[in-house]
Short mmCIF file of C-alpha atoms in Angstrom, two decimals:
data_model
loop_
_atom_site.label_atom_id
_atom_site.label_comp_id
_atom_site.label_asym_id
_atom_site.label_seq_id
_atom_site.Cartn_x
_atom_site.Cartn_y
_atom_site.Cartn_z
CA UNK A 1 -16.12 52.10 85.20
CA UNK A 2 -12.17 52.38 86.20
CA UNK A 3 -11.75 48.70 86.18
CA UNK A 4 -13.11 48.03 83.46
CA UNK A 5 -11.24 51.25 81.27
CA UNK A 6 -7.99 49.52 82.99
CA UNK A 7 -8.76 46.05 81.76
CA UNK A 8 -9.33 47.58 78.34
CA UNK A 9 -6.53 49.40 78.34
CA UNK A 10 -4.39 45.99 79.80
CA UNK A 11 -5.89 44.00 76.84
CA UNK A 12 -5.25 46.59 74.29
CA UNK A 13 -1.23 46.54 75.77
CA UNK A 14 -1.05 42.83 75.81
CA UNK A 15 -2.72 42.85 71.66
CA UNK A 16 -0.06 45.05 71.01
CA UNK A 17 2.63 42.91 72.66
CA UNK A 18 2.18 40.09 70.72
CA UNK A 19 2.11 41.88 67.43
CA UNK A 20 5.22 43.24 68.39
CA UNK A 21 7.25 39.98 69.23
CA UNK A 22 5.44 38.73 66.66
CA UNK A 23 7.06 40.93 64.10
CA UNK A 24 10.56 40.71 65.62
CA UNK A 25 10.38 37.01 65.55
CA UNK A 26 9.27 37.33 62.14
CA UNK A 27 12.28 39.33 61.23
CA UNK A 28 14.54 37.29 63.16
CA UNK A 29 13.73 34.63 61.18
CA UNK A 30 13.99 36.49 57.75
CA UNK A 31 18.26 36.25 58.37
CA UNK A 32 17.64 32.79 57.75
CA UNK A 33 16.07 32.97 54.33
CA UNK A 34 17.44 31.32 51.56
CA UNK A 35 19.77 33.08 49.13
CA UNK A 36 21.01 36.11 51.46
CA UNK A 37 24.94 34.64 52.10
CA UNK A 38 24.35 35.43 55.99
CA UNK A 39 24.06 31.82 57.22
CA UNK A 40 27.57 30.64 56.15
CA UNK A 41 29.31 33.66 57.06
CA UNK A 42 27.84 33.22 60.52
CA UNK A 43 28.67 29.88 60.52
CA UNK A 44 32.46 30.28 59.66
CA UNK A 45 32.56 32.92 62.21
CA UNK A 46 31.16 29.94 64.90
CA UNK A 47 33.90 27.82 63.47
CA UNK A 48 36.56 30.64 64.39
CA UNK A 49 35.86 31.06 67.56
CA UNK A 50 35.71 27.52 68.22
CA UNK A 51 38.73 27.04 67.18
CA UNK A 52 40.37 30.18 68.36
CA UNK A 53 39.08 28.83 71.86
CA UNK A 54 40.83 25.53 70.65
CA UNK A 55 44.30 27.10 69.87
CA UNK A 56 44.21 28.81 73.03
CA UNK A 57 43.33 25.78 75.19
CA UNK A 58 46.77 24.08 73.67
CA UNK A 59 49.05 27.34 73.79
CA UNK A 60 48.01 27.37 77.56
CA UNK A 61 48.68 23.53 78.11
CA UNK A 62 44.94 23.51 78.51
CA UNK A 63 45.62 24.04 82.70
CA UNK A 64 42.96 27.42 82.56
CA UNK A 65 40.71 25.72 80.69
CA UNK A 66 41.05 22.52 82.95
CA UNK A 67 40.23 24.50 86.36
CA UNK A 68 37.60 26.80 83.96
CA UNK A 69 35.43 23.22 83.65
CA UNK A 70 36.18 21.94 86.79
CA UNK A 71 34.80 25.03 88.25
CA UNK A 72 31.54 25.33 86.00
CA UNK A 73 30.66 21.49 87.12
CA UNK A 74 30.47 22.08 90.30
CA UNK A 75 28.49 24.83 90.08
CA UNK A 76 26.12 22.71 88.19
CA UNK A 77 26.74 20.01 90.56
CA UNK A 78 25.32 22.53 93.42
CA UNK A 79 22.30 23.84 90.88
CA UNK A 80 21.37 20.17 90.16
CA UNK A 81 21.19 19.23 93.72
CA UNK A 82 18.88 22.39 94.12
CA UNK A 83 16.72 22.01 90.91
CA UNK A 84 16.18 18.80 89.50
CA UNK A 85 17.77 18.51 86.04
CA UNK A 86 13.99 18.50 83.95
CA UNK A 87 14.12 22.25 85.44
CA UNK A 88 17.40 23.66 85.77
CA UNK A 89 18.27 22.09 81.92
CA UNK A 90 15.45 24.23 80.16
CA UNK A 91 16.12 27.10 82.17
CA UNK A 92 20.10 27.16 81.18
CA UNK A 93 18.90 27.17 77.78
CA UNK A 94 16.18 29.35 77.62
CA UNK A 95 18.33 31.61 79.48
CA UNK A 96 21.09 30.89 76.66
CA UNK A 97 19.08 31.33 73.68
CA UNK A 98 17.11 34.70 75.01
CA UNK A 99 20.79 36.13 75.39
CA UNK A 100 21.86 35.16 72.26
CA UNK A 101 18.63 36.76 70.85
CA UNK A 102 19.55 39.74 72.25
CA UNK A 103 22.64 40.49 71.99
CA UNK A 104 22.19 39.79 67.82
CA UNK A 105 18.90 41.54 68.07
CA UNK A 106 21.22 44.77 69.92
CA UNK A 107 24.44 44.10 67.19
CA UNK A 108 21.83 44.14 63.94
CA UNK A 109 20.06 46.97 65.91
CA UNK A 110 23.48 49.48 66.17
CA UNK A 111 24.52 47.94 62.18
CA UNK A 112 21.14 49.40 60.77
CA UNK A 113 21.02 52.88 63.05
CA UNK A 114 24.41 53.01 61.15
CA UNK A 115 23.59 52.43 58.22
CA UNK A 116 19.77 53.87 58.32
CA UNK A 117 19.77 56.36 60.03
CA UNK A 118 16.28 57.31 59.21
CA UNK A 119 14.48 53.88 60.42
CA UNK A 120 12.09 53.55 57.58
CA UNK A 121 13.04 50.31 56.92
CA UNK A 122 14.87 47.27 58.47
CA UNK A 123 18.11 46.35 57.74
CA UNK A 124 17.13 42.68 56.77
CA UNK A 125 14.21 44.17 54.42
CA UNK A 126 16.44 45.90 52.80
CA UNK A 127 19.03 42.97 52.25
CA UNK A 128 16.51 40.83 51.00
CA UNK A 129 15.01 43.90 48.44
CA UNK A 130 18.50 43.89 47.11
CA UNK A 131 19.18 40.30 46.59
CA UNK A 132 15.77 40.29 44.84
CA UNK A 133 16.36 43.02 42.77
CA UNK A 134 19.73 42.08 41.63
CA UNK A 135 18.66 38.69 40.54
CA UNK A 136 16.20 39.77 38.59
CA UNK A 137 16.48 39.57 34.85
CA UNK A 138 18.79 41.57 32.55
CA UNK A 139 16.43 44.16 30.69
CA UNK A 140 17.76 46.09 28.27
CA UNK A 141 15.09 49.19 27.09
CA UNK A 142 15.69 51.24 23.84
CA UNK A 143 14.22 54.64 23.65
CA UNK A 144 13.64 58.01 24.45
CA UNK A 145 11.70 61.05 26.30
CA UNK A 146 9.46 60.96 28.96
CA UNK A 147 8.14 57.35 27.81
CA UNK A 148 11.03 56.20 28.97
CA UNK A 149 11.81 57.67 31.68
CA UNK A 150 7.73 56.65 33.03
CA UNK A 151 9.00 52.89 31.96
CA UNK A 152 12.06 52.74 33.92
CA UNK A 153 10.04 53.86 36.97
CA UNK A 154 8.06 50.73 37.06
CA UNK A 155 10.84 48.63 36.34
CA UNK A 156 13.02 49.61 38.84
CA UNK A 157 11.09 47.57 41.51
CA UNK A 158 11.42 44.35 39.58
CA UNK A 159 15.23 44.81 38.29
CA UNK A 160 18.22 45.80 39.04
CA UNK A 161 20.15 44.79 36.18
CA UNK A 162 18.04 47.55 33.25
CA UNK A 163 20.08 48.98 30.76
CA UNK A 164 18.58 51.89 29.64
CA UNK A 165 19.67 52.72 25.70
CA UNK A 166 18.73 56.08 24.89
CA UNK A 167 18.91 58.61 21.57
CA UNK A 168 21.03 61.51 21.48
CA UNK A 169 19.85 63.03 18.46
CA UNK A 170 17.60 65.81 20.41
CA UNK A 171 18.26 69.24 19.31
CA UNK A 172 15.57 71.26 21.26
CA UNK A 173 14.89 73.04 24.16
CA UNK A 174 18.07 73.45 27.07
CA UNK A 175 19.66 70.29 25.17
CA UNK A 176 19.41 71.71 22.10
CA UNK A 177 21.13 74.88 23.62
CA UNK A 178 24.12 72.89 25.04
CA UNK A 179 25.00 71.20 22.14
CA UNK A 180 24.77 74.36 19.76
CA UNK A 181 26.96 76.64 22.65
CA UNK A 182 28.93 73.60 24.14
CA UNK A 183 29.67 71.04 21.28
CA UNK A 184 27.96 68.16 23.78
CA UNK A 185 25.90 65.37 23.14
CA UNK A 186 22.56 66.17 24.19
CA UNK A 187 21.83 65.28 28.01
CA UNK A 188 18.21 65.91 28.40
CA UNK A 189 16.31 62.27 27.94
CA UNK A 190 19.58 60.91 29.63
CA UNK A 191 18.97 63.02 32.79
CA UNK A 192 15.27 61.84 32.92
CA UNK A 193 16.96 58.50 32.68
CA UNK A 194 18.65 58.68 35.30
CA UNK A 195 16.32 60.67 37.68
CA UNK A 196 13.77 57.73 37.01
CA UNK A 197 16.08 55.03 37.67
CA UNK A 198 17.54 56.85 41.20
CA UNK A 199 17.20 54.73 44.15
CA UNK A 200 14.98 56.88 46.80
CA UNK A 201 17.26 60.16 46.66
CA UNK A 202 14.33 62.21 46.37
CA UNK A 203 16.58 65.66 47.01
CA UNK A 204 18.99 64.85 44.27
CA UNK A 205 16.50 63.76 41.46
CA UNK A 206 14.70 67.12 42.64
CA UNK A 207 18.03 68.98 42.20
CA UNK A 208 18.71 66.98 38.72
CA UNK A 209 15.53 67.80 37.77
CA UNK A 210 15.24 71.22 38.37
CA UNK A 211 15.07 73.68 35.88
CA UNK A 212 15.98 77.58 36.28
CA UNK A 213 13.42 80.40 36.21
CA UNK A 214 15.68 83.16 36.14
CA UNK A 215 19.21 84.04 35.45
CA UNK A 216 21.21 85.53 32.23
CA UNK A 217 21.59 82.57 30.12
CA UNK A 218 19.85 80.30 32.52
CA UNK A 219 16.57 80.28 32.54
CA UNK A 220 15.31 77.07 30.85
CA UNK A 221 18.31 75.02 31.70
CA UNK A 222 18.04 72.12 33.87
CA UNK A 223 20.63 71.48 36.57
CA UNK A 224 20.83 67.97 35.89
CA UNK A 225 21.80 69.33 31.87
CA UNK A 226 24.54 71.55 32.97
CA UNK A 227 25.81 68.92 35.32
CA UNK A 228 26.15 66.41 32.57
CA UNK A 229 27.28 69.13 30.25
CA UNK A 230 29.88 69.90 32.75
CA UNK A 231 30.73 66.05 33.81
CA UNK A 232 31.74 65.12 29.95
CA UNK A 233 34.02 68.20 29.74
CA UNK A 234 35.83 66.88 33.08
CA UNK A 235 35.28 63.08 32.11
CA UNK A 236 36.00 63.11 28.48
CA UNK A 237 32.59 61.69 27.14
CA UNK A 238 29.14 61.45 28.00
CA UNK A 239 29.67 58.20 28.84
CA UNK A 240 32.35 58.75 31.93
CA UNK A 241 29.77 61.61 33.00
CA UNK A 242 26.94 59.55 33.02
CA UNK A 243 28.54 56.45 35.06
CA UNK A 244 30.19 59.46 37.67
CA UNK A 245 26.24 60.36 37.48
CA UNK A 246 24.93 57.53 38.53
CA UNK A 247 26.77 56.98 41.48
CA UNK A 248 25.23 60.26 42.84
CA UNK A 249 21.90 59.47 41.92
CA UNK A 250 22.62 55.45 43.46
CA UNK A 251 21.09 54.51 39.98
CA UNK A 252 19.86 50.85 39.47
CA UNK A 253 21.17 49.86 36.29
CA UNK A 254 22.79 51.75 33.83
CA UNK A 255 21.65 54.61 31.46
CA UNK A 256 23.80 54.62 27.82
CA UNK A 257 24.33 56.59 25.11
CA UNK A 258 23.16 54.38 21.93
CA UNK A 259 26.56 56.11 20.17
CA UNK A 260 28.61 59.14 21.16
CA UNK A 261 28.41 60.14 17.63
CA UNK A 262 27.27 64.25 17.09
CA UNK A 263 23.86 62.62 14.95
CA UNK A 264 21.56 64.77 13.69
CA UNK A 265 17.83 63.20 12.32
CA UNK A 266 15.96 63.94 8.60
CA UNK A 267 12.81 62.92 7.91
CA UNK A 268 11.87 63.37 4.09
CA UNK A 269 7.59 64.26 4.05
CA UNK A 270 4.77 62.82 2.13
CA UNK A 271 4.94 66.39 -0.10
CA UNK A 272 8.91 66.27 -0.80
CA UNK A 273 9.95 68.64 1.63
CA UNK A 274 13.80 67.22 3.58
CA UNK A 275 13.72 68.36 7.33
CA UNK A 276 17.04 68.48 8.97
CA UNK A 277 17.13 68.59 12.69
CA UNK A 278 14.72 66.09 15.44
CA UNK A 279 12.86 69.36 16.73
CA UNK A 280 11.90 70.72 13.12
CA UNK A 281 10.48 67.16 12.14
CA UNK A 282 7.67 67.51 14.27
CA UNK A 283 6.84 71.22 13.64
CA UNK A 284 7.00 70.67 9.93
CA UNK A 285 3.59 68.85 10.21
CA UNK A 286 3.61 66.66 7.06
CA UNK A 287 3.95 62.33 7.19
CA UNK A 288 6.60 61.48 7.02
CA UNK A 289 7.95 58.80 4.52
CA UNK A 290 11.19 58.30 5.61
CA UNK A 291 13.91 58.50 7.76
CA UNK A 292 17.30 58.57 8.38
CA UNK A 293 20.16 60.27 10.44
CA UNK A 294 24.29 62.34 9.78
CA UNK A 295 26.19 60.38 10.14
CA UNK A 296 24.30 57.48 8.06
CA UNK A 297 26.21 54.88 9.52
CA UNK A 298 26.92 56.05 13.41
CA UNK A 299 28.64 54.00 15.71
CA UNK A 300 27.02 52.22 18.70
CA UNK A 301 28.74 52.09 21.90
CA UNK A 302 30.39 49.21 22.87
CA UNK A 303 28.73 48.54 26.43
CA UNK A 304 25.28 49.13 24.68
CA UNK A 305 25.71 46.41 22.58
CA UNK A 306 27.24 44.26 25.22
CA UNK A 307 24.36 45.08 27.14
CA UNK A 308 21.97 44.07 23.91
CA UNK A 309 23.83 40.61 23.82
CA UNK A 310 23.16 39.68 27.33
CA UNK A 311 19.98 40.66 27.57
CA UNK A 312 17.34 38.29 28.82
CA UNK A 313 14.45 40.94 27.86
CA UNK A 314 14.73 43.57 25.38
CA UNK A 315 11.90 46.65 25.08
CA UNK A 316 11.45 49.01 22.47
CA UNK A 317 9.34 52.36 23.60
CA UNK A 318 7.13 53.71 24.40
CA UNK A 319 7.84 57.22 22.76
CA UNK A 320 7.75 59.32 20.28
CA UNK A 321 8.06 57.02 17.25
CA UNK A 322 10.28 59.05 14.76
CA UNK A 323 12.26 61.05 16.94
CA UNK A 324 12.85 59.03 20.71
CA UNK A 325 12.14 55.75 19.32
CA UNK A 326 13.44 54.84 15.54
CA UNK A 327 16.54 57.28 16.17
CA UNK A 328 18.57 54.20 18.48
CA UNK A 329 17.43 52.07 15.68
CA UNK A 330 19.40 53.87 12.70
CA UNK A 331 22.44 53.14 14.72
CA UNK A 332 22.89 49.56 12.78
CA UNK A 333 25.06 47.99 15.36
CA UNK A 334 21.90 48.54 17.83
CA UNK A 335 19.52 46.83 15.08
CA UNK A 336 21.77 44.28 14.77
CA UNK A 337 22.12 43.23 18.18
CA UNK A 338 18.25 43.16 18.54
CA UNK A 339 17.90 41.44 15.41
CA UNK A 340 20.15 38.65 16.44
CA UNK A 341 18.46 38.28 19.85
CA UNK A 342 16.99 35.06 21.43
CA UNK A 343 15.80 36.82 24.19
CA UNK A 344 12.05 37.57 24.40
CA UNK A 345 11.63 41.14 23.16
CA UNK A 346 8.27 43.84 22.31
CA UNK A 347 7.00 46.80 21.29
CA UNK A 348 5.31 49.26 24.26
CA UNK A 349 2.83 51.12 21.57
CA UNK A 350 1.92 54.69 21.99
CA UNK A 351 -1.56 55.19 23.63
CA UNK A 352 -2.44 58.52 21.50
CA UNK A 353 -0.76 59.45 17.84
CA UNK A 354 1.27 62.44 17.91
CA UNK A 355 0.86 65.81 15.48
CA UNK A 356 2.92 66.02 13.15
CA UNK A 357 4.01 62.98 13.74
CA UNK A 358 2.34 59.83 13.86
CA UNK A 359 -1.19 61.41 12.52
CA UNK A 360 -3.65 58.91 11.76
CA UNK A 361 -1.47 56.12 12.58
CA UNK A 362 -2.88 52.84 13.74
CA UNK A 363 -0.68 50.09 16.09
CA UNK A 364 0.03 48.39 12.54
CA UNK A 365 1.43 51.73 11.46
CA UNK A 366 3.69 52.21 13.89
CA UNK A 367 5.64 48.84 13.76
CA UNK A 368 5.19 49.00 9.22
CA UNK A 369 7.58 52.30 10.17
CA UNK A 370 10.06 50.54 12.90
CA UNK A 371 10.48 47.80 10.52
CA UNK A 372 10.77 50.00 7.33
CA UNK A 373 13.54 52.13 9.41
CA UNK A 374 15.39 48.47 10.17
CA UNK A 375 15.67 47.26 6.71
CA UNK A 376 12.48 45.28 7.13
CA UNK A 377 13.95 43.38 10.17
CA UNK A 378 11.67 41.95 12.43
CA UNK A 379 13.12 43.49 16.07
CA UNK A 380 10.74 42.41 18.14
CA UNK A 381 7.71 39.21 18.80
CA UNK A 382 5.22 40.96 20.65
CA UNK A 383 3.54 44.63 20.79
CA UNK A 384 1.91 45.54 24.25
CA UNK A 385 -1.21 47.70 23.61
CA UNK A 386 -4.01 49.75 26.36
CA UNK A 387 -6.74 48.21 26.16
CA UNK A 388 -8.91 50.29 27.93
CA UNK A 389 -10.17 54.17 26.39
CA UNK A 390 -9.23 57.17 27.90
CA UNK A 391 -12.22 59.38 29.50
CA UNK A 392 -14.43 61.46 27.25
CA UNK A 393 -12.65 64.75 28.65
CA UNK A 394 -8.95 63.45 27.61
CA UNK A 395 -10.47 62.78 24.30
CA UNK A 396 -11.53 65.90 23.45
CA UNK A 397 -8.64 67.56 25.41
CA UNK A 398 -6.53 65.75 23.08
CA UNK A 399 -8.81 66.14 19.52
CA UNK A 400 -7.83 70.09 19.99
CA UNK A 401 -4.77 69.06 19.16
CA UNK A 402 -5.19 67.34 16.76
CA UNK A 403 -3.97 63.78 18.67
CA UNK A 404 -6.40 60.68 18.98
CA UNK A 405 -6.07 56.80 21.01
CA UNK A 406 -4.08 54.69 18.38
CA UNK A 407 -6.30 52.50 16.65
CA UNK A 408 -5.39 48.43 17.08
CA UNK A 409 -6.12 46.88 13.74
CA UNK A 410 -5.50 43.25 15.03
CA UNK A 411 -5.55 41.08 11.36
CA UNK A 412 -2.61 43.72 10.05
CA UNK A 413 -0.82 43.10 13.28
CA UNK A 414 -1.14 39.51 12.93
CA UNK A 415 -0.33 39.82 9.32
CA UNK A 416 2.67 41.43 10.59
CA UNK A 417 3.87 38.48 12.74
CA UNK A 418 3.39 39.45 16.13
CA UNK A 419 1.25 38.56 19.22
CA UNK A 420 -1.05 41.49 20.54
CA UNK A 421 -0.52 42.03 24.53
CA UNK A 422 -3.49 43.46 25.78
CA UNK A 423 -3.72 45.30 29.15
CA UNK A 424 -4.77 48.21 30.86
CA UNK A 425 -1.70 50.31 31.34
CA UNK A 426 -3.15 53.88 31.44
CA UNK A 427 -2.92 56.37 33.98
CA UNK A 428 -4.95 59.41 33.45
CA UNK A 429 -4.47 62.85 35.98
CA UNK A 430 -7.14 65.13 36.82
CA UNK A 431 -6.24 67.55 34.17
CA UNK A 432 -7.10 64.44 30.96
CA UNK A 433 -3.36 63.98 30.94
CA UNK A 434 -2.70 60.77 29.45
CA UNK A 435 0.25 58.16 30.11
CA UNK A 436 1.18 54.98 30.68
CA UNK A 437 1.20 53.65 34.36
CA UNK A 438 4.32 53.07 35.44
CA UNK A 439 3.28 50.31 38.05
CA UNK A 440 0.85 48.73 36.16
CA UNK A 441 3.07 48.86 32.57
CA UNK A 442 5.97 46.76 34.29
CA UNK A 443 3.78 44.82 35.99
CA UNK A 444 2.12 43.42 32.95
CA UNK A 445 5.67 43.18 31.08
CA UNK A 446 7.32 41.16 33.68
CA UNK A 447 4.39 38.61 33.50
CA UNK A 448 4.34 38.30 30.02
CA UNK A 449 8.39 38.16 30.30
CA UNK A 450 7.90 34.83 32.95
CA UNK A 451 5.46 33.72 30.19
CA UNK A 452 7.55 33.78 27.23
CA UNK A 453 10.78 32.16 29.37
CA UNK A 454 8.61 29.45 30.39
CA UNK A 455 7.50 28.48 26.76
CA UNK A 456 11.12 28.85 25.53
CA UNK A 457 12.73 26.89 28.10
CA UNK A 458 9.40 23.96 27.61
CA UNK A 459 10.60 23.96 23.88
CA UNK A 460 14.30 23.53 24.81
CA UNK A 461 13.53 20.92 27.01
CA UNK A 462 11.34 19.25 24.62
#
């Protein structure tokens, strides 16, 4: 019974032994990957010492280095005579190589403690994540609100290089009460921005995103909204405060203003009422019929349109149509840019209309209002759609208030120009809560993204 537990136990040990060397021979071998600008640099260093060795040998006359070989053959001489070369040869070397192995394996060991100190991950995996991630294409997404923000989530495993344009016009809730008290540009969808696009600082998105419960004057402000708030006093501009921003947060990419001008939004209704101000829009409850923004004519930052015209992908949405989405759009340098674009570019649809906003509106009717708001520009090729219908329970959760799935009515869409994207993008909580899946959203955009490049570069070729 004991000799047999031990030989299980021995067998178990030895299973566990290989997967370990295994792995670290696996890893070893990762340095050696293609792309990660460790080979030549360890090369060059080779050539350094050999030829610091060199400069040496003549300094000294090479008399050292003469006595230093003479000495070494004879100690082969004497191993040789012992072992017969076909032994003592392989040995030298393995011996020479399992050194080497270790003392690298020992030096990349003391790098990462440094600079992981946690141990989650190794060093090399996280080289080659970052290589990956910064060669990735240059997305630029236009919106606003928690669409957004659930966007740039997904995203942020495929890219590195997003640029994430968002409106300012908000006028509600702890933004709203900055920019009345404090003159600022409103920081909330910004903040959610940049909290979605933070690189694994869980404490400090926590901290940006937390909001106060109690306090004179404080209770429904955000930190990250006062920090922002306080940032562009110091800085200058929201702009300054949002670059100083991300380097706390260790953003990936870039979150921009779409113009540092004070805008405000009106919407005129179906019934001839004029509603100044992005939070009153929506509470006014009539359709709207159109659109536009004070200033008339803002203008767009500079590195947002930079951003536009290098763009290998540009996305509009998802949001709220009138008042996250169309508001970067009535910026006309923005529209522009977009317009002018060769780069593949869609339209992330809403999954459920919104009261007193988008009531009754199909997928048609949503990009009839984008265009309408552009001039009757055509900003985008595609519009990505859910496919699938949320549960019975978010359905009627939803018809209380007054919201239902957006209908696709395919021949307007195709009447409209553009291709339909199909996919199953919803996530749905426990409570009938429903959004787009971060995960599953990019995951579908960067395929049909690789799609689209390969058909324009067949036609260039061609």
């Amino acid at each position: 019974m004991s000799i047999g537990f031990i030989r299980q136990a021995l067998t178990a040990l030895q299973k566990q032994s290989r997967r370990c060397t295994s792995y670290r021979v696996n890893q070893w071998f990762k340095w050696l990957s293609p792309g990660l600008a460790v080979k030549r640099w360890l090369l060059i260093s080779l050539s350094g010492v050999l030829l610091a060795i060199l400069g040496l040998a003549i300094w000294v006359k090479l008399t050292p280095i003469f006595w230093g070989i003479e000495l070494l053959r004879g100690f082969l001489g004497v191993v040789a005579n012992i072992l017969p070369h076909y032994i003592s040869g392989p040995v030298v070397l393995l011996c020479g190589v399992l050194l080497l192995l270790w003392g690298q394996t020992r030096t990349v060991g003391s790098i990462t403690q440094v600079l992981r100190p946690d141990g989650e991950e190794e060093l090399i995996d996280v080289l080659m994540a970052y290589r990956r991630l910064y060669r990735g294409p240059k997305i630029v997404v236009v919106g606003g609100g928690t669409g957004l923000s659930t966007l740039l989530r997904g995203l942020k495993t495929y890219s590195a290089n997003i640029t994430a344009i968002v409106t300012v016009a908000d006028d509600g809730g702890s933004s709203g009460r900055l920019r009345q008290e404090f003159g600022v540009l409103p920081p909330g969808d910004i903040r959610n921005c940049l909290a979605a696009l933070a690189d694994e600082e869980k404490l400090l998105t926590e901290l940006f995103q937390y909001r106060f419960k109690a306090g004179d004057g404080l209770i429904g402000h955000s930190f990250g909204n006062l920090f922002l708030a306080a940032m562009s006093d110091i800085t200058g501009d929201l702009e300054r405060a949002v670059a100083a921003s991300s380097k706390v947060l260790a953003v990936r990419g870039q979150v921009l203003p779409a113009t540092l001008s004070d805008v405000r939004l009106w919407a005129e209704l179906e019934d001839g009422r004029c509603i100044e101000g992005e939070s009153k829009i929506t509470e006014a409850g009539g359709k709207i019929v159109n659109i536009g923004c004070i200033p008339a004519d803002p203008p767009a930052l500079p590195a947002a349109i930079k951003a536009i015209k290098e763009a290998n992908y540009i996305i509009v949405g998802p949001g709220s149509l009138y008042t996250s989405v169309i508001p970067n759009l009535l910026v006309r340098e923005i529209a522009d840019a977009i317009a002018m674009s060769t780069a593949p570019r869609i339209y992330i649809c809403n999954i459920m209309t919104q009261p007193g906003e988008t009531d009754g509106y199909s997928v048609a009717d949503h990009i009839k209002a984008i265009d309408t708001a552009c001039g009757q520009r055509r900003l985008f090729d595609a519009v990505l759609v859910n496919k699938k219908s949320p549960s019975e329970q978010s359905v009627v959760r939803y018809a209380e208030q007054n919201s239902h799935p957006v209908f696709l009515d395919r021949e307007d869409v195709t009447l409209l120009g553009r291709r339909i994207v199909l996919a199953n993008v919803l996530h749905e909580d426990t409570t009938g809560y429903v959004r787009h899946n971060p995960q599953k959203l990019a995951r579908v955009l960067l395929r049909w993204y690789s799609r689209s490049h390969h058909r324009a570069g067949k036609n260039i070729s061609s």
